mmCIF file of C-alpha atoms in Angstrom:
data_model
loop_
_atom_site.group_PDB
_atom_site.id
_atom_site.type_symbol
_atom_site.label_atom_id
_atom_site.label_comp_id
_atom_site.label_asym_id
_atom_site.label_seq_id
_atom_site.Cartn_x
_atom_site.Cartn_y
_atom_site.Cartn_z
ATOM 1 C CA MET A 1 -0.610 -10.134 -2.990
ATOM 2 C CA LEU A 2 1.551 -8.721 -0.190
ATOM 3 C CA VAL A 3 0.544 -8.090 3.424
ATOM 4 C CA ALA A 4 2.944 -6.348 5.831
ATOM 5 C CA LYS A 5 2.030 -6.219 9.517
ATOM 6 C CA GLY A 6 3.853 -4.372 12.277
ATOM 7 C CA LEU A 7 7.284 -4.204 10.601
ATOM 8 C CA SER A 8 9.893 -2.588 12.846
ATOM 9 C CA LYS A 9 13.633 -2.113 12.348
ATOM 10 C CA ARG A 10 16.204 -0.414 14.562
ATOM 11 C CA PHE A 11 19.822 0.538 13.857
ATOM 12 C CA GLY A 12 21.396 1.102 17.279
ATOM 13 C CA GLY A 13 19.517 4.043 18.761
ATOM 14 C CA LEU A 14 17.736 4.893 15.499
ATOM 15 C CA GLN A 15 14.209 3.564 15.029
ATOM 16 C CA ALA A 16 14.167 3.287 11.223
ATOM 17 C CA LEU A 17 10.769 1.544 11.023
ATOM 18 C CA LYS A 18 8.064 1.356 13.660
ATOM 19 C CA ASP A 19 4.942 -0.809 13.351
ATOM 20 C CA VAL A 20 4.519 -0.359 9.575
ATOM 21 C CA SER A 21 1.494 -2.164 8.103
ATOM 22 C CA PHE A 22 0.025 -2.063 4.591
ATOM 23 C CA GLU A 23 -1.255 -4.253 1.752
ATOM 24 C CA ILE A 24 -0.439 -4.393 -1.959
ATOM 25 C CA ARG A 25 -3.169 -5.698 -4.248
ATOM 26 C CA LYS A 26 -2.535 -7.741 -7.357
ATOM 27 C CA GLY A 27 -2.464 -5.681 -10.556
ATOM 28 C CA GLU A 28 -1.944 -2.225 -9.034
ATOM 29 C CA ILE A 29 0.838 0.338 -9.003
ATOM 30 C CA PHE A 30 1.465 0.998 -5.319
ATOM 31 C CA GLY A 31 3.393 4.136 -4.366
ATOM 32 C CA LEU A 32 5.709 4.504 -1.370
ATOM 33 C CA ILE A 33 6.729 8.078 -0.586
ATOM 34 C CA GLY A 34 8.042 10.202 2.255
ATOM 35 C CA PRO A 35 10.646 12.873 3.044
ATOM 36 C CA ASN A 36 14.348 11.989 3.026
ATOM 37 C CA GLY A 37 15.139 9.656 5.915
ATOM 38 C CA ALA A 38 11.526 8.521 6.280
ATOM 39 C CA GLY A 39 12.464 4.836 6.058
ATOM 40 C CA LYS A 40 11.372 4.038 2.499
ATOM 41 C CA THR A 41 14.501 2.186 1.369
ATOM 42 C CA THR A 42 14.789 0.499 4.772
ATOM 43 C CA LEU A 43 11.282 -0.873 4.259
ATOM 44 C CA PHE A 44 12.282 -2.077 0.783
ATOM 45 C CA ASN A 45 15.342 -3.778 2.250
ATOM 46 C CA VAL A 46 13.298 -5.474 4.973
ATOM 47 C CA MET A 47 10.792 -6.746 2.414
ATOM 48 C CA THR A 48 13.575 -8.186 0.232
ATOM 49 C CA ALA A 49 15.538 -9.706 3.171
ATOM 50 C CA LEU A 50 18.567 -7.431 2.951
ATOM 51 C CA TYR A 51 17.626 -6.435 6.517
ATOM 52 C CA ILE A 52 16.019 -8.626 9.179
ATOM 53 C CA PRO A 53 13.222 -6.836 11.079
ATOM 54 C CA GLU A 54 13.037 -6.825 14.888
ATOM 55 C CA SER A 55 9.336 -7.579 14.706
ATOM 56 C CA GLY A 56 6.466 -7.936 12.296
ATOM 57 C CA SER A 57 5.703 -10.090 9.286
ATOM 58 C CA CYS A 58 5.572 -9.719 5.508
ATOM 59 C CA LEU A 59 3.530 -12.273 3.567
ATOM 60 C CA PHE A 60 3.922 -12.518 -0.202
ATOM 61 C CA ASN A 61 1.295 -14.762 -1.770
ATOM 62 C CA GLY A 62 1.005 -16.397 1.654
ATOM 63 C CA VAL A 63 4.757 -16.993 2.093
ATOM 64 C CA GLU A 64 6.561 -15.333 5.028
ATOM 65 C CA LEU A 65 9.419 -13.315 3.536
ATOM 66 C CA THR A 66 11.260 -12.368 6.724
ATOM 67 C CA ARG A 67 12.521 -15.954 7.078
ATOM 68 C CA LEU A 68 13.912 -16.165 3.538
ATOM 69 C CA LYS A 69 17.157 -15.104 1.877
ATOM 70 C CA PRO A 70 17.154 -12.517 -0.953
ATOM 71 C CA TYR A 71 17.593 -15.118 -3.719
ATOM 72 C CA GLN A 72 14.711 -17.153 -2.280
ATOM 73 C CA ILE A 73 12.462 -14.094 -2.348
ATOM 74 C CA ALA A 74 13.411 -13.504 -5.991
ATOM 75 C CA ALA A 75 12.514 -17.135 -6.692
ATOM 76 C CA GLN A 76 9.096 -16.535 -5.070
ATOM 77 C CA GLY A 77 8.411 -13.850 -7.687
ATOM 78 C CA MET A 78 9.516 -10.517 -6.191
ATOM 79 C CA ALA A 79 12.199 -8.582 -8.069
ATOM 80 C CA ARG A 80 13.676 -5.183 -7.267
ATOM 81 C CA THR A 81 15.923 -2.439 -8.558
ATOM 82 C CA PHE A 82 18.140 -0.265 -6.373
ATOM 83 C CA GLN A 83 18.317 3.448 -5.634
ATOM 84 C CA ASN A 84 21.950 3.408 -6.744
ATOM 85 C CA ILE A 85 22.383 1.577 -10.043
ATOM 86 C CA ARG A 86 23.951 -1.859 -9.540
ATOM 87 C CA LEU A 87 24.772 -3.222 -12.967
ATOM 88 C CA PHE A 88 27.673 -5.439 -14.019
ATOM 89 C CA ALA A 89 29.479 -2.467 -15.513
ATOM 90 C CA SER A 90 32.013 -4.378 -17.617
ATOM 91 C CA LEU A 91 29.415 -6.711 -19.194
ATOM 92 C CA THR A 92 27.152 -5.878 -22.108
ATOM 93 C CA ALA A 93 23.507 -4.958 -21.682
ATOM 94 C CA LEU A 94 22.557 -8.343 -23.132
ATOM 95 C CA GLU A 95 24.802 -10.222 -20.696
ATOM 96 C CA ASN A 96 23.369 -8.280 -17.737
ATOM 97 C CA VAL A 97 19.844 -9.408 -18.621
ATOM 98 C CA MET A 98 20.954 -12.986 -19.308
ATOM 99 C CA ILE A 99 22.402 -13.113 -15.771
ATOM 100 C CA GLY A 100 19.002 -12.014 -14.458
ATOM 101 C CA GLN A 101 17.521 -15.273 -15.765
ATOM 102 C CA HIS A 102 19.841 -17.406 -13.626
ATOM 103 C CA LEU A 103 17.036 -18.347 -11.216
ATOM 104 C CA ARG A 104 14.964 -19.783 -14.063
ATOM 105 C CA THR A 105 17.697 -21.805 -15.817
ATOM 106 C CA LYS A 106 18.704 -25.414 -15.149
ATOM 107 C CA ALA A 107 22.209 -25.870 -16.562
ATOM 108 C CA GLY A 108 24.782 -26.512 -13.837
ATOM 109 C CA LEU A 109 28.535 -26.831 -13.566
ATOM 110 C CA TRP A 110 28.647 -30.009 -15.657
ATOM 111 C CA GLY A 111 26.735 -28.376 -18.482
ATOM 112 C CA ALA A 112 28.983 -25.334 -18.395
ATOM 113 C CA VAL A 113 32.089 -27.536 -18.641
ATOM 114 C CA THR A 114 30.876 -29.966 -21.314
ATOM 115 C CA ARG A 115 28.785 -27.479 -23.319
ATOM 116 C CA ASN A 116 26.338 -30.267 -24.140
ATOM 117 C CA GLN A 117 23.374 -29.828 -26.446
ATOM 118 C CA ALA A 118 20.874 -29.104 -23.665
ATOM 119 C CA THR A 119 23.106 -26.381 -22.223
ATOM 120 C CA ARG A 120 23.642 -24.764 -25.633
ATOM 121 C CA ALA A 121 19.909 -24.801 -26.342
ATOM 122 C CA GLU A 122 19.101 -23.244 -22.971
ATOM 123 C CA GLU A 123 21.719 -20.544 -23.501
ATOM 124 C CA ALA A 124 20.206 -19.720 -26.893
ATOM 125 C CA ARG A 125 16.756 -19.387 -25.308
ATOM 126 C CA THR A 126 18.210 -17.232 -22.530
ATOM 127 C CA GLU A 127 19.889 -14.921 -25.034
ATOM 128 C CA ALA A 128 16.716 -14.621 -27.123
ATOM 129 C CA ARG A 129 14.652 -13.792 -24.028
ATOM 130 C CA ALA A 130 17.214 -11.202 -22.903
ATOM 131 C CA LEU A 131 17.055 -9.451 -26.271
ATOM 132 C CA GLU A 132 13.260 -9.554 -26.109
ATOM 133 C CA LEU A 133 13.332 -7.825 -22.701
ATOM 134 C CA LEU A 134 15.802 -5.183 -23.908
ATOM 135 C CA ASN A 135 13.438 -4.385 -26.768
ATOM 136 C CA TYR A 136 10.538 -4.359 -24.304
ATOM 137 C CA VAL A 137 12.136 -1.598 -22.216
ATOM 138 C CA GLY A 138 13.225 0.285 -25.343
ATOM 139 C CA ILE A 139 16.987 -0.294 -25.432
ATOM 140 C CA GLY A 140 17.387 -3.271 -27.761
ATOM 141 C CA HIS A 141 19.641 -1.163 -29.996
ATOM 142 C CA VAL A 142 22.361 -1.106 -27.287
ATOM 143 C CA ALA A 143 22.274 -4.845 -26.530
ATOM 144 C CA ASN A 144 25.953 -5.366 -27.314
ATOM 145 C CA GLU A 145 27.229 -2.197 -25.646
ATOM 146 C CA VAL A 146 29.003 -2.337 -22.295
ATOM 147 C CA ALA A 147 26.655 -1.300 -19.471
ATOM 148 C CA SER A 148 28.999 1.408 -18.174
ATOM 149 C CA SER A 149 28.909 3.167 -21.559
ATOM 150 C CA LEU A 150 25.121 3.589 -21.584
ATOM 151 C CA SER A 151 23.365 6.841 -20.765
ATOM 152 C CA TYR A 152 21.910 7.216 -17.293
ATOM 153 C CA GLY A 153 18.349 6.705 -18.500
ATOM 154 C CA ASP A 154 19.318 3.599 -20.470
ATOM 155 C CA GLN A 155 21.094 2.165 -17.426
ATOM 156 C CA ARG A 156 17.906 2.613 -15.401
ATOM 157 C CA ARG A 157 15.913 0.795 -18.076
ATOM 158 C CA LEU A 158 18.562 -1.932 -18.202
ATOM 159 C CA GLU A 159 18.125 -2.505 -14.464
ATOM 160 C CA ILE A 160 14.381 -2.895 -14.997
ATOM 161 C CA ALA A 161 14.987 -5.369 -17.846
ATOM 162 C CA ARG A 162 17.315 -7.418 -15.644
ATOM 163 C CA ALA A 163 14.708 -7.470 -12.853
ATOM 164 C CA LEU A 164 12.031 -8.546 -15.342
ATOM 165 C CA ALA A 165 14.328 -11.393 -16.427
ATOM 166 C CA THR A 166 13.605 -13.130 -13.099
ATOM 167 C CA ALA A 167 9.949 -13.446 -14.226
ATOM 168 C CA PRO A 168 8.467 -11.580 -11.235
ATOM 169 C CA SER A 169 4.827 -11.152 -10.286
ATOM 170 C CA LEU A 170 5.780 -8.098 -8.169
ATOM 171 C CA LEU A 171 8.376 -5.585 -9.374
ATOM 172 C CA ALA A 172 9.731 -3.187 -6.727
ATOM 173 C CA LEU A 173 11.376 -0.038 -8.134
ATOM 174 C CA ASP A 174 13.528 2.120 -5.844
ATOM 175 C CA GLU A 175 13.493 5.684 -7.214
ATOM 176 C CA PRO A 176 13.692 4.750 -10.914
ATOM 177 C CA ALA A 177 13.169 8.374 -12.044
ATOM 178 C CA ALA A 178 15.986 9.793 -9.883
ATOM 179 C CA GLY A 179 18.313 11.879 -12.067
ATOM 180 C CA MET A 180 16.098 11.649 -15.145
ATOM 181 C CA ASN A 181 15.086 14.669 -17.210
ATOM 182 C CA PRO A 182 11.368 15.331 -17.910
ATOM 183 C CA SER A 183 11.345 13.542 -21.278
ATOM 184 C CA GLU A 184 13.028 10.460 -19.788
ATOM 185 C CA THR A 185 10.473 10.468 -16.960
ATOM 186 C CA VAL A 186 7.611 10.449 -19.466
ATOM 187 C CA VAL A 187 9.132 7.394 -21.167
ATOM 188 C CA LEU A 188 9.627 5.725 -17.772
ATOM 189 C CA ARG A 189 5.990 6.285 -16.807
ATOM 190 C CA ALA A 190 4.818 4.674 -20.046
ATOM 191 C CA LEU A 191 7.093 1.684 -19.377
ATOM 192 C CA ILE A 192 5.851 1.184 -15.799
ATOM 193 C CA GLU A 193 2.238 1.365 -16.927
ATOM 194 C CA LYS A 194 2.975 -1.153 -19.692
ATOM 195 C CA ILE A 195 4.531 -3.507 -17.139
ATOM 196 C CA ARG A 196 1.417 -3.247 -14.970
ATOM 197 C CA ASP A 197 -0.879 -3.727 -17.967
ATOM 198 C CA ASP A 198 1.048 -6.899 -18.823
ATOM 199 C CA GLY A 199 0.110 -8.417 -15.468
ATOM 200 C CA ILE A 200 2.992 -7.475 -13.159
ATOM 201 C CA THR A 201 2.165 -5.632 -9.935
ATOM 202 C CA VAL A 202 4.451 -2.645 -9.260
ATOM 203 C CA LEU A 203 5.721 -1.182 -5.985
ATOM 204 C CA LEU A 204 7.217 2.260 -6.596
ATOM 205 C CA ILE A 205 9.410 4.379 -4.326
ATOM 206 C CA GLU A 206 9.731 7.809 -5.855
ATOM 207 C CA HIS A 207 10.395 11.462 -4.974
ATOM 208 C CA ASP A 208 8.674 12.766 -8.100
ATOM 209 C CA MET A 209 5.267 13.610 -6.621
ATOM 210 C CA LYS A 210 3.693 14.358 -9.993
ATOM 211 C CA LEU A 211 4.709 10.935 -11.261
ATOM 212 C CA VAL A 212 3.421 9.143 -8.155
ATOM 213 C CA MET A 213 0.102 10.952 -7.864
ATOM 214 C CA ASN A 214 -0.727 10.637 -11.573
ATOM 215 C CA MET A 215 0.195 6.968 -11.894
ATOM 216 C CA CYS A 216 -0.305 5.086 -8.622
ATOM 217 C CA ASP A 217 -3.555 3.430 -7.577
ATOM 218 C CA ARG A 218 -2.787 3.782 -3.850
ATOM 219 C CA VAL A 219 -0.020 5.466 -1.874
ATOM 220 C CA LEU A 220 1.683 4.843 1.478
ATOM 221 C CA VAL A 221 3.445 7.803 3.130
ATOM 222 C CA LEU A 222 6.171 7.251 5.736
ATOM 223 C CA GLU A 223 7.650 9.802 8.134
ATOM 224 C CA TYR A 224 10.264 8.969 10.758
ATOM 225 C CA GLY A 225 9.723 5.285 10.031
ATOM 226 C CA GLN A 226 5.987 5.344 10.741
ATOM 227 C CA VAL A 227 2.883 5.364 8.552
ATOM 228 C CA LEU A 228 1.785 8.973 8.109
ATOM 229 C CA SER A 229 -0.945 8.479 5.509
ATOM 230 C CA TYR A 230 -2.274 5.598 3.426
ATOM 231 C CA GLY A 231 -4.901 5.561 0.678
ATOM 232 C CA GLN A 232 -5.794 6.840 -2.769
ATOM 233 C CA PRO A 233 -3.544 9.536 -4.291
ATOM 234 C CA HIS A 234 -6.141 12.324 -4.070
ATOM 235 C CA ASP A 235 -6.740 11.706 -0.363
ATOM 236 C CA VAL A 236 -3.037 11.408 0.434
ATOM 237 C CA GLN A 237 -2.143 14.500 -1.588
ATOM 238 C CA HIS A 238 -4.605 16.643 0.366
ATOM 239 C CA ASP A 239 -3.815 15.160 3.787
ATOM 240 C CA PRO A 240 -2.629 18.107 5.965
ATOM 241 C CA ARG A 241 -0.073 15.850 7.657
ATOM 242 C CA VAL A 242 1.523 15.002 4.311
ATOM 243 C CA ILE A 243 1.590 18.648 3.232
ATOM 244 C CA GLU A 244 3.314 19.653 6.465
ATOM 245 C CA ALA A 245 5.799 16.765 6.248
ATOM 246 C CA TYR A 246 6.969 18.005 2.855
ATOM 247 C CA LEU A 247 6.488 21.771 3.119
ATOM 248 C CA GLY A 248 6.785 22.491 6.841
ATOM 249 C CA LYS A 249 4.504 23.247 9.749
ATOM 250 C CA GLY A 250 1.570 25.482 8.922
ATOM 251 C CA ALA A 251 1.802 24.785 5.175
ATOM 252 C CA ALA A 252 -1.568 23.052 5.200
ATOM 253 C CA GLN A 253 -3.213 26.364 6.130
ATOM 254 C CA ASP A 254 -1.203 28.507 3.696
ATOM 255 C CA PRO A 255 -3.720 30.468 1.551
ATOM 256 C CA LEU A 256 -1.208 30.533 -1.334
ATOM 257 C CA LEU A 257 -1.343 26.736 -1.480
ATOM 258 C CA HIS A 258 -5.101 26.586 -0.900
ATOM 259 C CA PRO A 259 -6.748 29.686 -2.456
ATOM 260 C CA PRO A 260 -10.419 30.266 -1.593
ATOM 261 C CA ALA A 261 -12.910 28.743 -4.005
ATOM 262 C CA THR A 262 -14.471 31.041 -6.582
ATOM 263 C CA PRO A 263 -18.200 31.551 -5.916
ATOM 264 C CA GLN A 264 -20.349 29.642 -8.366
ATOM 265 C CA ASN A 265 -22.881 32.502 -8.692
ATOM 266 C CA PRO A 266 -20.999 35.774 -8.243
ATOM 267 C CA SER A 267 -23.051 38.882 -7.759
ATOM 268 C CA THR A 268 -23.567 41.044 -10.865
ATOM 269 C CA HIS A 269 -22.760 44.108 -8.721
ATOM 270 C CA ASP A 270 -19.216 42.913 -7.838
#
């Protein structure tokens, strides 16, 4: 579904990304992890055209993304949430999700002014779909509440509902579990898996290692803007380079982290 090749991005003297390549397959949950400052959000921003890379390409269903604008990428079928919540705080939850459908509606300025029958019918469909998405993410009961009044966890789910309103085939989530308590994280995991099961591919940036390793099909690890490890969760989790990136040099050989295996046939004299 998505193929990134040789993506590089520099901010002045800082090399934020260097020759990053990976693939995302249709129907999987793909994890993107790395220590703070590894370049994860920068990669997200390059993929969604908030930043223009110095070199490299990113093909989404065969379309080169680095030449498009953010709204054009959304129209191609890639939606995203942000690390810092970016809702329309003074609008209701329902209105936030209705705005997310803007790319898929047809009514223009004339329809908005005249309020003709076609415009009214489309608005009714948009409102019904927004309520359906709020129920889908589990917050339909707060549809008419102002976004700023919602709990943190509900605001995160509202962002996901608004992203889903664009009818994406790939949903990119930037640290959706940040700030959530354990029970909220369990609910979030169930929601992400439901989204994948309903046919939407998921790209997940997350610091919660337990969440990533238990849910993702494959994982990409960045460090200092470069690919450190790339593969299935079990292989990535036990990669000495990944262990040292998170826990420090020498951690991969720490006997407390890797206790010796218990003999399968211990001697009866021991």
